[in-house]
């Protein structure tokens, strides 16, 4: 059986002066999702994209806009990102004492809901919320910057989560993996149990980003069985 997966290029590594081009690359390359990295200079040291950027790109693509909020007080940004046109909103488990409240808020805005966790955060910290969410975003680097190396211990975390989901009839929850995803490690990450791969620098720093997206799907279609 050919494994199904989705590629979510992160526009963090795109040219911010020409996001229309980044969207066209994703479109022409056949990527499923657009990954938007939101950083607030508090939860992480970097500062990136706010709702107004999502609002600008929304009319230019029909693709699923996947917002990854690396922010403190995520509850304050759910409605602005939903109004701007996000399809999914993911927040960090480390940024709140009340995940269910944020999940309910995301749902009340009509979006899919995701929880992310940093590499050092115990996997079981998200188990109580799995039946309330659509996506778990496993960080495979410390959040904050593109272009870092994939942390190899992430493979075991993906497999462990995949097993937990199937043991608890929660297979509908997607596993998304973010950080250091390259063509050369995509297969092992998918085989560990990932459903969605985020790729920033591997796509947008390449000579031919559109072809690089197609290359990802080639790897999967031809070799992942
Ligand atoms: C890191 C971000 C990632 C990042 C991925 O905090 O969440 O989405 O952009 O970039 P690469 O693929 O370059 O590691
Ligand atoms: Zn991300």
Tab-separated table of C-alpha atoms and ligand atoms in Angstrom:
chain	number	residue	atom	x	y	z
A	1	UNK	CA	0.000	0.000	0.000
A	2	UNK	CA	1.299	3.477	-0.862
A	3	UNK	CA	1.492	5.654	2.218
A	4	UNK	CA	-0.511	8.858	2.109
A	5	UNK	CA	1.027	11.977	3.520
A	6	UNK	CA	0.818	15.728	3.212
A	7	UNK	CA	3.653	18.196	2.704
A	8	UNK	CA	3.322	21.580	4.415
A	9	UNK	CA	5.995	23.999	3.179
A	10	UNK	CA	6.781	26.626	5.824
A	11	UNK	CA	6.768	30.135	4.410
A	12	UNK	CA	9.164	31.105	7.231
A	13	UNK	CA	11.976	30.310	4.808
A	14	UNK	CA	10.353	32.061	1.828
A	15	UNK	CA	11.115	35.574	0.617
A	16	UNK	CA	8.801	37.745	2.734
A	17	UNK	CA	8.911	40.476	0.084
A	18	UNK	CA	7.253	38.110	-2.378
A	19	UNK	CA	4.834	35.795	-0.616
A	20	UNK	CA	2.720	35.563	-3.779
A	21	UNK	CA	5.633	33.740	-5.357
A	22	UNK	CA	5.884	31.410	-2.341
A	23	UNK	CA	2.196	30.569	-2.699
A	24	UNK	CA	2.596	29.978	-6.429
A	25	UNK	CA	5.512	27.632	-5.735
A	26	UNK	CA	3.361	25.667	-3.271
A	27	UNK	CA	0.496	25.615	-5.757
A	28	UNK	CA	2.567	24.536	-8.758
A	29	UNK	CA	4.563	22.041	-6.733
A	30	UNK	CA	1.358	20.410	-5.513
A	31	UNK	CA	1.872	20.919	-1.764
A	32	UNK	CA	-1.183	20.120	0.338
A	33	UNK	CA	-0.866	22.745	3.091
A	34	UNK	CA	0.787	26.110	3.738
A	35	UNK	CA	2.539	26.195	7.132
A	36	UNK	CA	2.663	29.604	8.849
A	37	UNK	CA	5.120	30.008	11.740
A	38	UNK	CA	3.962	32.610	14.228
A	39	UNK	CA	6.661	33.710	16.695
A	40	UNK	CA	6.278	36.427	19.311
A	41	UNK	CA	9.790	37.049	20.673
A	42	UNK	CA	8.579	35.724	24.051
A	43	UNK	CA	7.718	32.059	23.724
A	44	UNK	CA	10.614	31.872	21.266
A	45	UNK	CA	13.365	34.442	20.583
A	46	UNK	CA	12.280	35.124	17.011
A	47	UNK	CA	9.533	37.463	15.750
A	48	UNK	CA	7.658	36.641	12.568
A	49	UNK	CA	4.118	36.605	11.211
A	50	UNK	CA	0.857	38.054	12.534
A	51	UNK	CA	-2.792	37.729	11.470
A	52	UNK	CA	-2.518	40.541	8.900
A	53	UNK	CA	-0.143	38.418	6.831
A	54	UNK	CA	-2.550	35.481	6.872
A	55	UNK	CA	-5.304	37.905	5.896
A	56	UNK	CA	-3.218	38.979	2.876
A	57	UNK	CA	-2.373	35.498	1.662
A	58	UNK	CA	-5.859	34.011	2.252
A	59	UNK	CA	-7.425	35.345	-0.978
A	60	UNK	CA	-4.446	34.112	-3.006
A	61	UNK	CA	-4.675	30.410	-2.204
A	62	UNK	CA	-7.297	27.754	-1.657
A	63	UNK	CA	-4.802	25.586	0.163
A	64	UNK	CA	-5.201	24.627	3.811
A	65	UNK	CA	-3.534	27.327	5.920
A	66	UNK	CA	-1.875	25.718	8.922
A	67	UNK	CA	-1.045	28.270	11.612
A	68	UNK	CA	1.593	27.226	14.164
A	69	UNK	CA	1.495	29.662	17.066
A	70	UNK	CA	4.713	29.792	19.072
A	71	UNK	CA	3.424	32.470	21.403
A	72	UNK	CA	2.605	33.137	25.029
A	73	UNK	CA	-1.111	33.696	25.787
A	74	UNK	CA	-2.217	31.833	22.618
A	75	UNK	CA	-5.871	32.392	23.529
A	76	UNK	CA	-5.484	36.068	22.560
A	77	UNK	CA	-4.571	35.232	18.965
A	78	UNK	CA	-7.062	32.475	18.142
A	79	UNK	CA	-9.871	34.747	16.981
A	80	UNK	CA	-7.596	37.091	14.976
A	81	UNK	CA	-6.047	34.167	13.097
A	82	UNK	CA	-9.430	32.524	12.539
A	83	UNK	CA	-10.866	35.779	11.181
A	84	UNK	CA	-7.812	36.123	8.920
A	85	UNK	CA	-8.638	32.768	7.340
A	86	UNK	CA	-6.628	30.056	9.109
A	87	UNK	CA	-7.899	26.520	8.519
A	88	UNK	CA	-6.002	25.011	11.436
A	89	UNK	CA	-4.673	26.700	14.542
A	90	UNK	CA	-2.006	24.939	16.594
A	91	UNK	CA	-0.814	26.188	19.993
A	92	UNK	CA	1.920	24.962	22.325
A	93	UNK	CA	1.049	22.857	25.362
A	94	UNK	CA	3.877	24.653	27.242
A	95	UNK	CA	2.154	28.024	26.730
A	96	UNK	CA	-1.039	27.382	28.669
A	97	UNK	CA	-2.485	25.899	31.851
A	98	UNK	CA	-5.839	25.369	30.213
A	99	UNK	CA	-5.497	23.599	26.851
A	100	UNK	CA	-9.177	22.600	26.704
A	101	UNK	CA	-10.273	26.217	26.902
A	102	UNK	CA	-8.104	27.113	23.895
A	103	UNK	CA	-9.236	24.045	21.954
A	104	UNK	CA	-12.874	25.032	22.546
A	105	UNK	CA	-12.135	28.573	21.435
A	106	UNK	CA	-10.474	27.331	18.229
A	107	UNK	CA	-13.441	25.057	17.528
A	108	UNK	CA	-15.954	27.818	18.197
A	109	UNK	CA	-14.179	29.782	15.439
A	110	UNK	CA	-14.753	26.898	13.004
A	111	UNK	CA	-11.090	25.873	12.681
A	112	UNK	CA	-9.312	22.594	13.160
A	113	UNK	CA	-7.292	22.454	16.369
A	114	UNK	CA	-3.737	21.312	16.971
A	115	UNK	CA	-1.394	21.007	19.937
A	116	UNK	CA	2.355	21.219	19.572
A	117	UNK	CA	5.088	20.187	21.964
A	118	UNK	CA	8.755	21.011	22.214
A	119	UNK	CA	11.390	18.243	22.018
A	120	UNK	CA	11.888	18.075	25.810
A	121	UNK	CA	8.189	18.084	26.740
A	122	UNK	CA	6.911	14.647	27.818
A	123	UNK	CA	4.650	13.126	25.202
A	124	UNK	CA	2.045	12.078	27.770
A	125	UNK	CA	1.391	15.723	28.635
A	126	UNK	CA	-0.859	15.910	25.568
A	127	UNK	CA	-2.617	12.547	26.042
A	128	UNK	CA	-5.559	14.004	28.013
A	129	UNK	CA	-6.453	16.250	25.058
A	130	UNK	CA	-6.104	13.878	22.118
A	131	UNK	CA	-9.814	13.202	21.802
A	132	UNK	CA	-10.456	16.955	21.515
A	133	UNK	CA	-7.978	17.799	18.747
A	134	UNK	CA	-7.268	17.088	15.078
A	135	UNK	CA	-3.489	17.407	14.932
A	136	UNK	CA	-0.440	16.829	17.099
A	137	UNK	CA	2.534	18.865	15.908
A	138	UNK	CA	5.691	17.188	17.150
A	139	UNK	CA	8.656	19.552	17.125
A	140	UNK	CA	11.804	17.894	15.847
A	141	UNK	CA	13.950	20.971	16.605
A	142	UNK	CA	13.777	23.604	19.340
A	143	UNK	CA	11.139	26.028	18.041
A	144	UNK	CA	12.305	29.460	16.958
A	145	UNK	CA	14.276	29.180	13.756
A	146	UNK	CA	14.291	27.402	10.422
A	147	UNK	CA	17.316	25.564	9.118
A	148	UNK	CA	18.160	23.467	12.214
A	149	UNK	CA	19.018	19.758	12.228
A	150	UNK	CA	16.383	17.079	12.855
A	151	UNK	CA	16.649	15.640	16.388
A	152	UNK	CA	16.896	11.853	15.883
A	153	UNK	CA	15.115	11.017	19.163
A	154	UNK	CA	11.969	12.430	17.538
A	155	UNK	CA	11.513	9.171	15.626
A	156	UNK	CA	10.713	7.275	18.824
A	157	UNK	CA	8.299	9.968	19.945
A	158	UNK	CA	6.439	9.736	16.634
A	159	UNK	CA	6.208	5.927	16.869
A	160	UNK	CA	5.108	6.055	20.485
A	161	UNK	CA	2.371	8.549	19.679
A	162	UNK	CA	1.272	6.552	16.637
A	163	UNK	CA	0.913	3.431	18.807
A	164	UNK	CA	-0.946	5.319	21.508
A	165	UNK	CA	-3.384	6.708	18.927
A	166	UNK	CA	-4.107	3.294	17.447
A	167	UNK	CA	-4.408	1.628	20.875
A	168	UNK	CA	-7.006	4.209	21.845
A	169	UNK	CA	-9.039	4.346	18.606
A	170	UNK	CA	-7.742	7.845	17.894
A	171	UNK	CA	-6.319	7.224	14.425
A	172	UNK	CA	-8.202	10.239	13.086
A	173	UNK	CA	-5.696	12.495	14.915
A	174	UNK	CA	-2.962	13.484	12.460
A	175	UNK	CA	0.714	13.506	13.401
A	176	UNK	CA	2.578	16.466	11.937
A	177	UNK	CA	6.358	16.761	12.307
A	178	UNK	CA	8.160	20.098	12.162
A	179	UNK	CA	11.854	20.947	12.014
A	180	UNK	CA	14.835	19.703	10.047
A	181	UNK	CA	12.769	17.748	7.521
A	182	UNK	CA	14.797	17.090	4.392
A	183	UNK	CA	14.349	14.893	1.361
A	184	UNK	CA	16.862	12.450	2.830
A	185	UNK	CA	15.008	11.912	6.138
A	186	UNK	CA	11.411	12.241	4.947
A	187	UNK	CA	10.967	8.525	4.435
A	188	UNK	CA	12.064	7.527	7.944
A	189	UNK	CA	9.830	10.183	9.504
A	190	UNK	CA	6.816	9.000	7.509
A	191	UNK	CA	7.605	5.388	8.313
A	192	UNK	CA	7.743	6.263	12.022
A	193	UNK	CA	4.111	7.384	11.711
A	194	UNK	CA	3.971	10.995	10.510
A	195	UNK	CA	0.997	12.081	8.383
A	196	UNK	CA	2.153	15.631	7.643
A	197	UNK	CA	5.701	16.911	7.120
A	198	UNK	CA	6.600	20.566	7.501
A	199	UNK	CA	9.558	21.643	5.383
A	200	UNK	CA	10.921	25.183	5.337
A	201	UNK	CA	14.544	25.580	4.332
A	202	UNK	CA	14.606	22.340	2.355
A	203	UNK	CA	11.991	23.767	0.021
A	204	UNK	CA	12.612	27.505	-0.097
A	205	UNK	CA	16.422	27.508	0.118
A	206	UNK	CA	16.705	25.113	-2.802
A	207	UNK	CA	17.543	26.235	-6.329
A	208	UNK	CA	14.185	25.082	-7.594
A	209	UNK	CA	11.621	25.088	-4.745
A	210	UNK	CA	8.742	23.901	-6.919
A	211	UNK	CA	10.733	20.887	-8.043
A	212	UNK	CA	11.828	20.234	-4.450
A	213	UNK	CA	8.174	19.941	-3.395
A	214	UNK	CA	7.571	17.513	-6.264
A	215	UNK	CA	10.701	15.595	-5.220
A	216	UNK	CA	9.170	15.027	-1.783
A	217	UNK	CA	6.097	13.487	-3.346
A	218	UNK	CA	8.289	11.446	-5.677
A	219	UNK	CA	10.072	9.928	-2.689
A	220	UNK	CA	6.785	8.926	-1.189
A	221	UNK	CA	5.091	7.708	-4.329
A	222	UNK	CA	7.988	5.680	-5.601
A	223	UNK	CA	9.586	4.314	-2.502
A	224	UNK	CA	7.259	4.361	0.450
A	225	UNK	CA	5.287	1.180	0.315
B	1	LIG	C1	10.594	26.234	13.765
B	1	LIG	C2	9.366	26.249	12.879
B	1	LIG	C3	9.477	25.385	11.681
B	1	LIG	C4	10.559	25.778	10.741
B	1	LIG	C5	10.930	24.615	9.899
B	1	LIG	O1	10.289	26.839	14.977
B	1	LIG	O2	8.232	25.828	13.591
B	1	LIG	O3	8.247	25.309	10.980
B	1	LIG	O4	10.197	26.819	9.895
B	1	LIG	O5	12.021	24.996	9.148
B	1	LIG	P1	13.061	23.907	8.619
B	1	LIG	O6	12.284	22.988	7.750
B	1	LIG	O7	14.063	24.745	7.911
B	1	LIG	O8	13.611	23.219	9.834
B	2	LIG	ZN1	6.244	25.385	12.442
